[in-house]
Short mmCIF file of C-alpha atoms and ligand atoms in Angstrom, two decimals:
data_model
loop_
_atom_site.label_atom_id
_atom_site.label_comp_id
_atom_site.label_asym_id
_atom_site.label_seq_id
_atom_site.Cartn_x
_atom_site.Cartn_y
_atom_site.Cartn_z
CA MET A 1 -38.48 -79.07 -105.29
CA SER A 2 -42.19 -78.88 -104.70
CA ALA A 3 -44.38 -81.97 -104.97
CA LEU A 4 -46.25 -82.80 -108.17
CA LEU A 5 -49.49 -83.18 -106.23
CA GLU A 6 -50.38 -81.68 -102.85
CA VAL A 7 -53.69 -82.60 -101.24
CA ALA A 8 -54.74 -80.67 -98.12
CA ASP A 9 -57.67 -81.52 -95.85
CA LEU A 10 -59.79 -82.69 -98.77
CA ARG A 11 -63.44 -83.49 -98.05
CA LYS A 12 -66.45 -84.77 -99.98
CA SER A 13 -69.93 -85.38 -98.58
CA PHE A 14 -72.78 -86.83 -100.58
CA ALA A 15 -76.40 -86.06 -99.82
CA GLY A 16 -77.93 -89.20 -98.33
CA GLY A 17 -81.28 -88.78 -100.11
CA ARG A 18 -84.60 -89.61 -98.39
CA SER A 19 -85.25 -92.78 -96.44
CA LEU A 20 -88.22 -95.11 -97.06
CA PHE A 21 -90.19 -93.26 -94.40
CA GLY A 22 -89.60 -89.84 -95.91
CA GLY A 23 -86.97 -88.57 -93.44
CA ALA A 24 -83.78 -87.03 -94.83
CA ARG A 25 -80.86 -89.47 -94.57
CA PRO A 26 -77.63 -88.14 -93.05
CA MET A 27 -74.80 -86.95 -95.30
CA VAL A 28 -72.26 -89.57 -96.35
CA ARG A 29 -68.78 -88.30 -95.51
CA ALA A 30 -67.00 -90.32 -98.20
CA VAL A 31 -63.71 -88.38 -97.96
CA ASP A 32 -63.33 -86.74 -94.60
CA GLY A 33 -60.14 -84.70 -94.25
CA ILE A 34 -57.33 -86.19 -96.33
CA SER A 35 -53.85 -84.74 -96.82
CA PHE A 36 -50.89 -86.22 -98.69
CA ASP A 37 -48.49 -85.39 -101.48
CA LEU A 38 -47.00 -87.19 -104.42
CA ALA A 39 -43.64 -86.61 -106.13
CA ARG A 40 -42.93 -86.78 -109.85
CA GLY A 41 -42.46 -90.35 -111.01
CA GLU A 42 -43.66 -91.77 -107.69
CA THR A 43 -46.32 -94.46 -107.15
CA LEU A 44 -48.57 -94.12 -104.13
CA GLY A 45 -50.70 -97.20 -103.48
CA LEU A 46 -54.11 -96.62 -101.90
CA VAL A 47 -55.77 -99.52 -100.08
CA GLY A 48 -58.82 -99.97 -97.87
CA GLU A 49 -62.04 -101.93 -97.63
CA THR A 50 -64.95 -101.33 -99.97
CA GLY A 51 -66.67 -98.03 -99.18
CA SER A 52 -63.60 -96.46 -97.54
CA GLY A 53 -63.59 -93.63 -100.12
CA LYS A 54 -60.73 -94.61 -102.46
CA SER A 55 -62.55 -93.95 -105.75
CA THR A 56 -64.05 -90.73 -104.42
CA LEU A 57 -60.55 -89.53 -103.49
CA GLY A 58 -59.23 -90.45 -106.95
CA ARG A 59 -62.02 -88.52 -108.66
CA LEU A 60 -61.54 -85.50 -106.41
CA VAL A 61 -57.83 -85.36 -107.19
CA LEU A 62 -58.64 -85.10 -110.92
CA ARG A 63 -61.61 -82.83 -110.21
CA LEU A 64 -64.00 -85.18 -111.95
CA ILE A 65 -66.22 -84.33 -108.96
CA GLU A 66 -66.24 -81.12 -106.90
CA PRO A 67 -64.88 -81.25 -103.34
CA SER A 68 -66.95 -80.07 -100.36
CA ALA A 69 -63.81 -78.54 -98.81
CA GLY A 70 -60.03 -78.62 -98.93
CA GLN A 71 -57.50 -78.16 -101.67
CA VAL A 72 -55.72 -80.04 -104.46
CA ARG A 73 -52.60 -78.46 -105.95
CA PHE A 74 -51.11 -79.96 -109.09
CA GLU A 75 -47.82 -78.66 -110.52
CA GLY A 76 -48.25 -75.69 -108.20
CA GLN A 77 -51.75 -74.81 -109.47
CA ASP A 78 -54.89 -74.87 -107.33
CA VAL A 79 -57.02 -77.47 -109.14
CA THR A 80 -59.97 -77.02 -106.78
CA ARG A 81 -60.49 -73.41 -107.81
CA ALA A 82 -59.19 -73.51 -111.41
CA SER A 83 -61.45 -71.89 -114.03
CA ARG A 84 -62.88 -73.97 -116.90
CA THR A 85 -60.17 -72.63 -119.21
CA ALA A 86 -57.42 -73.45 -116.71
CA MET A 87 -58.92 -76.94 -116.23
CA ARG A 88 -58.90 -77.51 -119.99
CA ALA A 89 -55.18 -76.81 -120.04
CA LEU A 90 -54.62 -79.07 -117.01
CA ARG A 91 -56.71 -82.06 -118.20
CA PRO A 92 -54.05 -83.63 -120.47
CA ARG A 93 -51.56 -83.59 -117.55
CA MET A 94 -53.76 -85.74 -115.30
CA GLN A 95 -55.59 -88.84 -116.50
CA MET A 96 -57.56 -91.78 -115.15
CA VAL A 97 -57.64 -95.51 -115.90
CA PHE A 98 -60.69 -97.43 -114.69
CA GLN A 99 -61.25 -100.98 -113.46
CA ASP A 100 -63.63 -101.90 -116.22
CA PRO A 101 -62.03 -100.94 -119.52
CA TYR A 102 -65.10 -102.17 -121.40
CA GLY A 103 -67.45 -99.78 -119.61
CA SER A 104 -65.13 -96.84 -120.20
CA LEU A 105 -64.44 -97.44 -123.93
CA ASP A 106 -67.05 -96.27 -126.45
CA PRO A 107 -68.21 -99.45 -128.28
CA ARG A 108 -68.96 -97.50 -131.49
CA MET A 109 -65.40 -96.23 -131.89
CA THR A 110 -62.40 -98.19 -133.16
CA ALA A 111 -59.42 -98.68 -130.84
CA GLY A 112 -57.45 -96.16 -132.91
CA GLU A 113 -60.21 -93.55 -132.62
CA ILE A 114 -60.47 -94.14 -128.86
CA VAL A 115 -56.76 -93.58 -128.38
CA ALA A 116 -56.69 -90.60 -130.77
CA GLU A 117 -59.69 -88.83 -129.25
CA PRO A 118 -57.94 -86.98 -126.40
CA MET A 119 -55.37 -85.71 -128.91
CA THR A 120 -57.94 -84.40 -131.44
CA ALA A 121 -60.00 -82.98 -128.57
CA HIS A 122 -56.86 -81.10 -127.63
CA GLY A 123 -56.49 -79.59 -131.10
CA MET A 124 -54.20 -82.08 -132.86
CA ALA A 125 -54.99 -82.67 -136.55
CA ARG A 126 -56.83 -85.97 -137.07
CA ALA A 127 -54.21 -87.55 -139.37
CA GLU A 128 -51.43 -86.74 -136.91
CA ALA A 129 -53.52 -88.03 -133.96
CA MET A 130 -54.27 -91.32 -135.79
CA ARG A 131 -50.57 -91.73 -136.60
CA ARG A 132 -49.68 -91.17 -132.91
CA ALA A 133 -52.47 -93.55 -131.88
CA ASN A 134 -50.89 -96.31 -133.98
CA ASP A 135 -47.52 -95.68 -132.25
CA LEU A 136 -49.24 -95.79 -128.86
CA MET A 137 -50.90 -99.11 -129.74
CA GLU A 138 -47.41 -100.53 -130.23
CA GLN A 139 -46.11 -98.93 -127.04
CA VAL A 140 -48.76 -100.74 -125.00
CA GLY A 141 -48.03 -104.09 -126.66
CA LEU A 142 -50.80 -104.19 -129.28
CA ARG A 143 -50.33 -104.45 -133.04
CA ARG A 144 -50.83 -101.32 -135.17
CA ALA A 145 -53.27 -103.26 -137.37
CA MET A 146 -55.56 -103.67 -134.34
CA ALA A 147 -56.33 -99.94 -134.42
CA THR A 148 -59.24 -100.57 -136.80
CA ARG A 149 -60.97 -103.07 -134.46
CA TYR A 150 -63.79 -102.33 -132.04
CA PRO A 151 -63.60 -102.83 -128.24
CA HIS A 152 -65.67 -106.06 -128.27
CA GLU A 153 -63.04 -107.66 -130.52
CA PHE A 154 -60.41 -107.45 -127.76
CA SER A 155 -59.78 -109.50 -124.61
CA GLY A 156 -60.07 -107.86 -121.15
CA GLY A 157 -56.31 -107.39 -120.89
CA GLN A 158 -56.10 -105.90 -124.38
CA ARG A 159 -58.95 -103.51 -123.60
CA GLN A 160 -57.07 -102.36 -120.51
CA ARG A 161 -54.04 -101.74 -122.76
CA ILE A 162 -56.25 -99.51 -124.95
CA GLY A 163 -57.42 -97.64 -121.84
CA ILE A 164 -53.79 -97.13 -120.83
CA ALA A 165 -52.77 -95.99 -124.34
CA ARG A 166 -55.55 -93.41 -124.27
CA ALA A 167 -54.54 -92.23 -120.79
CA ILE A 168 -50.89 -91.69 -121.75
CA ALA A 169 -51.62 -90.20 -125.20
CA LEU A 170 -50.97 -86.62 -124.06
CA ASP A 171 -47.96 -87.51 -121.87
CA PRO A 172 -49.58 -86.91 -118.47
CA ALA A 173 -47.61 -86.21 -115.28
CA LEU A 174 -50.19 -88.06 -113.15
CA VAL A 175 -52.41 -91.06 -113.80
CA VAL A 176 -54.99 -92.21 -111.24
CA LEU A 177 -55.51 -95.95 -111.69
CA ASP A 178 -58.71 -97.15 -110.01
CA GLU A 179 -58.42 -100.95 -109.56
CA PRO A 180 -56.80 -101.27 -113.00
CA VAL A 181 -56.16 -105.02 -112.78
CA SER A 182 -58.93 -106.19 -110.42
CA ALA A 183 -61.10 -107.53 -113.24
CA LEU A 184 -58.25 -109.41 -114.96
CA ASP A 185 -56.85 -112.96 -114.65
CA VAL A 186 -53.71 -113.20 -112.51
CA SER A 187 -51.38 -113.88 -115.46
CA VAL A 188 -52.79 -110.90 -117.35
CA GLN A 189 -52.53 -108.74 -114.22
CA ALA A 190 -48.75 -109.24 -114.16
CA GLN A 191 -48.45 -108.19 -117.81
CA ILE A 192 -50.43 -105.00 -117.22
CA LEU A 193 -48.43 -104.15 -114.08
CA ASN A 194 -45.20 -104.63 -116.05
CA LEU A 195 -46.52 -102.39 -118.80
CA LEU A 196 -47.36 -99.66 -116.26
CA ALA A 197 -43.85 -99.96 -114.78
CA GLU A 198 -42.25 -99.66 -118.23
CA ILE A 199 -44.30 -96.57 -119.03
CA GLN A 200 -43.28 -95.00 -115.72
CA ALA A 201 -39.57 -95.77 -116.24
CA ARG A 202 -39.74 -94.07 -119.63
CA SER A 203 -41.87 -91.05 -118.81
CA SER A 204 -41.57 -90.30 -115.06
CA VAL A 205 -45.35 -90.29 -114.78
CA ALA A 206 -46.64 -90.51 -111.19
CA TYR A 207 -49.35 -93.04 -110.31
CA LEU A 208 -52.04 -92.97 -107.65
CA PHE A 209 -52.74 -96.69 -107.66
CA ILE A 210 -56.02 -97.76 -106.04
CA ALA A 211 -56.49 -101.45 -105.22
CA HIS A 212 -57.82 -103.76 -102.56
CA ASP A 213 -55.22 -106.46 -103.29
CA LEU A 214 -52.35 -105.83 -100.87
CA ALA A 215 -49.91 -108.01 -102.82
CA VAL A 216 -50.52 -106.01 -106.00
CA VAL A 217 -50.09 -102.72 -104.13
CA ARG A 218 -46.86 -103.94 -102.54
CA HIS A 219 -45.53 -104.88 -105.95
CA VAL A 220 -46.10 -101.51 -107.60
CA SER A 221 -45.85 -98.85 -104.86
CA ASP A 222 -43.07 -96.62 -103.53
CA ARG A 223 -45.34 -95.55 -100.67
CA VAL A 224 -48.67 -96.89 -99.47
CA ALA A 225 -51.65 -95.14 -97.85
CA VAL A 226 -54.31 -97.09 -95.96
CA MET A 227 -57.84 -95.64 -95.93
CA TYR A 228 -60.56 -96.30 -93.38
CA LEU A 229 -63.96 -94.55 -93.53
CA GLY A 230 -62.83 -91.49 -95.44
CA ARG A 231 -59.44 -91.01 -93.76
CA ILE A 232 -55.86 -92.04 -94.36
CA VAL A 233 -55.10 -93.90 -91.12
CA GLU A 234 -51.52 -94.80 -92.06
CA ILE A 235 -49.10 -93.76 -94.79
CA ALA A 236 -45.50 -94.90 -95.14
CA PRO A 237 -42.78 -96.01 -97.54
CA ARG A 238 -43.74 -99.42 -98.85
CA ASP A 239 -41.26 -101.51 -96.85
CA ALA A 240 -42.01 -99.69 -93.59
CA LEU A 241 -45.74 -100.19 -94.04
CA TYR A 242 -45.53 -103.89 -94.87
CA GLY A 243 -42.62 -104.62 -92.51
CA ALA A 244 -43.65 -102.58 -89.46
CA PRO A 245 -47.28 -101.45 -89.68
CA ARG A 246 -48.25 -99.14 -86.78
CA HIS A 247 -52.03 -98.68 -87.12
CA PRO A 248 -54.13 -101.63 -85.89
CA TYR A 249 -56.27 -101.45 -89.02
CA THR A 250 -53.19 -101.90 -91.23
CA VAL A 251 -52.04 -104.73 -88.97
CA SER A 252 -55.41 -106.41 -89.44
CA LEU A 253 -55.39 -105.99 -93.22
CA LEU A 254 -51.90 -107.49 -93.43
CA SER A 255 -52.77 -110.39 -91.17
CA ALA A 256 -55.88 -111.33 -93.16
CA VAL A 257 -53.99 -114.24 -94.76
CA PRO A 258 -54.07 -117.42 -92.56
CA ARG A 259 -50.66 -118.61 -91.27
CA PRO A 260 -49.58 -122.26 -90.97
CA ASP A 261 -47.53 -121.53 -87.80
CA PRO A 262 -49.88 -121.88 -84.74
CA ALA A 263 -48.28 -119.02 -82.73
CA ARG A 264 -48.58 -116.65 -85.67
CA GLU A 265 -52.09 -117.90 -86.37
CA LYS A 266 -53.05 -116.93 -82.80
CA SER A 267 -51.67 -113.41 -83.24
CA ARG A 268 -53.49 -113.16 -86.55
CA ILE A 269 -56.81 -113.95 -84.92
CA ARG A 270 -56.12 -111.45 -82.10
CA SER A 271 -55.46 -108.66 -84.58
CA ARG A 272 -58.59 -109.21 -86.64
CA PRO A 273 -60.98 -106.23 -86.66
CA ILE A 274 -64.28 -106.85 -84.96
CA GLY A 275 -67.39 -106.91 -87.17
CA GLU A 276 -67.94 -105.10 -90.44
CA ILE A 277 -66.73 -101.72 -91.72
CA GLY A 278 -68.98 -98.98 -90.32
CA SER A 279 -70.95 -96.48 -92.34
CA ALA A 280 -69.65 -93.16 -93.63
CA ALA A 281 -73.15 -91.83 -92.89
CA ALA A 282 -72.87 -92.54 -89.14
CA LEU A 283 -69.24 -92.12 -88.12
CA PRO A 284 -68.27 -93.29 -84.63
CA SER A 285 -67.13 -90.67 -82.10
CA GLY A 286 -63.44 -90.19 -81.32
CA CYS A 287 -61.37 -92.63 -83.34
CA ARG A 288 -63.65 -93.93 -86.10
CA PHE A 289 -62.01 -97.37 -85.85
CA HIS A 290 -62.84 -97.79 -82.14
CA PRO A 291 -65.91 -100.08 -82.52
CA ARG A 292 -63.70 -102.60 -84.37
CA CYS A 293 -60.30 -102.02 -82.81
CA PRO A 294 -58.59 -105.02 -81.15
CA ARG A 295 -55.80 -102.75 -79.80
CA ALA A 296 -58.24 -100.48 -77.93
CA ARG A 297 -59.57 -103.57 -76.15
CA LEU A 298 -56.06 -104.71 -75.19
CA VAL A 299 -55.13 -101.25 -73.87
CA ALA A 300 -58.39 -101.06 -71.87
CA ALA A 301 -57.80 -104.50 -70.34
CA ARG A 302 -54.48 -103.25 -68.97
CA GLY A 303 -56.15 -100.50 -66.95
CA GLY A 304 -56.26 -96.72 -67.27
CA GLU A 305 -59.32 -94.59 -67.80
CA THR A 306 -62.04 -96.18 -69.90
CA LEU A 307 -65.58 -95.37 -71.07
CA PRO A 308 -68.42 -97.70 -72.00
CA ALA A 309 -68.47 -97.99 -75.81
CA ALA A 310 -69.23 -100.56 -78.50
CA GLY A 311 -70.67 -102.97 -75.92
CA THR A 312 -67.52 -102.95 -73.77
CA HIS A 313 -65.12 -100.50 -72.08
CA LEU A 314 -62.54 -98.71 -74.21
CA PRO A 315 -59.81 -96.13 -73.50
CA ARG A 316 -61.30 -92.66 -73.07
CA ALA A 317 -58.99 -91.22 -75.75
CA CYS A 318 -60.23 -93.74 -78.34
CA VAL A 319 -63.88 -92.90 -77.66
CA GLU A 320 -63.54 -89.13 -77.35
CA GLN A 321 -60.57 -87.89 -79.40
CA ASP A 322 -60.22 -88.10 -83.15
CA PRO A 323 -56.55 -89.06 -83.72
CA VAL A 324 -54.64 -87.11 -86.40
CA PRO A 325 -51.92 -88.77 -88.48
CA ALA A 326 -48.64 -88.22 -86.60
CA PRO A 327 -45.04 -89.34 -87.26
CA VAL A 328 -44.18 -92.78 -85.88
CA GLY A 329 -40.67 -94.19 -86.08
CA ALA A 330 -39.13 -93.89 -89.55
CA ALA A 331 -39.23 -90.73 -91.64
CA ALA A 332 -42.42 -90.16 -93.61
CA HIS A 333 -44.27 -92.82 -91.62
CA LEU A 334 -47.54 -91.44 -90.19
CA ALA A 335 -50.27 -93.22 -88.27
CA ALA A 336 -53.53 -91.92 -86.78
CA CYS A 337 -53.70 -93.81 -83.47
CA HIS A 338 -53.43 -92.71 -79.83
CA PHE A 339 -51.42 -95.85 -79.03
CA PRO A 340 -49.06 -96.29 -82.00
CA ASP A 341 -46.41 -98.06 -79.90
CA GLU A 342 -48.72 -100.90 -78.85
CA THR A 343 -47.75 -103.23 -81.66
N1 ATP B 401 -72.30 -90.40 -105.98
C1 ATP B 401 -72.48 -90.84 -104.74
N2 ATP B 401 -73.60 -90.56 -104.04
C2 ATP B 401 -73.80 -90.98 -102.77
N3 ATP B 401 -72.88 -91.71 -102.08
C3 ATP B 401 -71.73 -92.02 -102.71
C4 ATP B 401 -71.46 -91.62 -104.07
N4 ATP B 401 -70.23 -92.08 -104.42
C5 ATP B 401 -69.75 -92.75 -103.35
N5 ATP B 401 -70.65 -92.72 -102.33
C6 ATP B 401 -70.46 -93.31 -100.98
O1 ATP B 401 -69.21 -92.86 -100.49
C7 ATP B 401 -68.53 -93.90 -99.80
C8 ATP B 401 -67.18 -94.14 -100.44
O2 ATP B 401 -67.37 -94.71 -101.72
P1 ATP B 401 -66.17 -95.03 -102.73
O3 ATP B 401 -66.76 -95.55 -103.99
O4 ATP B 401 -65.27 -93.86 -102.84
O5 ATP B 401 -65.40 -96.21 -101.95
P2 ATP B 401 -64.26 -97.19 -102.45
O6 ATP B 401 -63.23 -97.22 -101.39
O7 ATP B 401 -63.81 -96.81 -103.82
O8 ATP B 401 -65.00 -98.59 -102.49
P3 ATP B 401 -64.79 -99.86 -103.47
O9 ATP B 401 -63.59 -100.60 -102.94
O10 ATP B 401 -66.04 -100.63 -103.32
O11 ATP B 401 -64.58 -99.34 -104.87
C9 ATP B 401 -69.47 -95.09 -99.81
O12 ATP B 401 -70.22 -95.05 -98.61
C10 ATP B 401 -70.34 -94.83 -101.01
O13 ATP B 401 -71.60 -95.43 -100.85
S1 SF4 B 402 -56.89 -94.62 -81.39
FE1 SF4 B 402 -57.69 -96.30 -80.14
S2 SF4 B 402 -59.42 -97.08 -81.34
FE2 SF4 B 402 -58.20 -95.83 -82.71
S3 SF4 B 402 -56.84 -97.21 -83.70
FE3 SF4 B 402 -55.72 -96.43 -81.95
S4 SF4 B 402 -56.13 -97.89 -80.30
FE4 SF4 B 402 -57.63 -98.28 -81.91
MG1 MG B 403 -63.80 -97.79 -105.67
#
């Protein structure tokens, strides 16, 4: 069986605009060669620091923005080159839920109208769409009577339920969720995550779930992909990624929580990335993680050929060769590192 979604070498650059002094700024390579697939009913979690390109990737997958290169196939169809008519037919099958439900819900429309809109836009009669909207309100844990209220009359969690009802109105096969619970209180987060799980159990919808909270991603995902400066640096089944991470960036993300045990605390500090995330407008040579990589420093200290880089000496491979994601250990576990066994 073919995958629901197949992404191949997807790229998106943004023009950098002009600097204060009039010179053209370099292009921002927000998504810089990403490949993965997603099965029906599966949840792929997508994590990475701010600016790593998660939202850009989500928008590219749904073709809300045009890619610079690469391909997205959805249910066997080439989304990147689909005509307007073909896209119109595809739209209901792939939907998005945003972080800020308030910003994405029209304040002048009632909740019922908001949920019904994709259905009427797709040719359903208004009365039928409003009837379905009332059913959907119930399915997402709201009362039917609430359909006549306006967005400002709802709490943050309730607004996110409206956003979800609207997204599932046309029974999509894929929903991209961009930080869907980041703006919500922890107790409300759990309710929304449970709702998403119920919907998936019922409908076999697949989720691309974007978040920076690793605990949330662990809770909801079948597989997890870790992004760093426009690339997926590691992708694996959930338990393999959390239990035996192979890329030093993943190791550092997972060790960001302080440990009470002194020995573990020491290893946590050793695995911390150095400095801040770089810029997608000025990508480092070779492995783009090399300026921050604790593992490259350990490998260099043990000998072997090194080059001066990032104010120290680092393994030649790290400075000169861009690592591609390659299988490490368990099936379907890929990491983009020249030294994946140095854990
Ligand atoms: N429309 C745009 N024009 C120019 N640059 C953009 C645009 N959209 C995104 N970028 C840049 O692309 C990079 C990736 O941004 P993106 O929003 O995809 O990251 P993200 O991982 O979703 O971050 P966050 O966790 O903050 O939401 C950043 O450097 C960002 O500044
Ligand atoms: S290739 Fe080198 S710099 Fe990149 S993650 Fe691996 S050890 Fe670090
Ligand atoms: Mg984002």
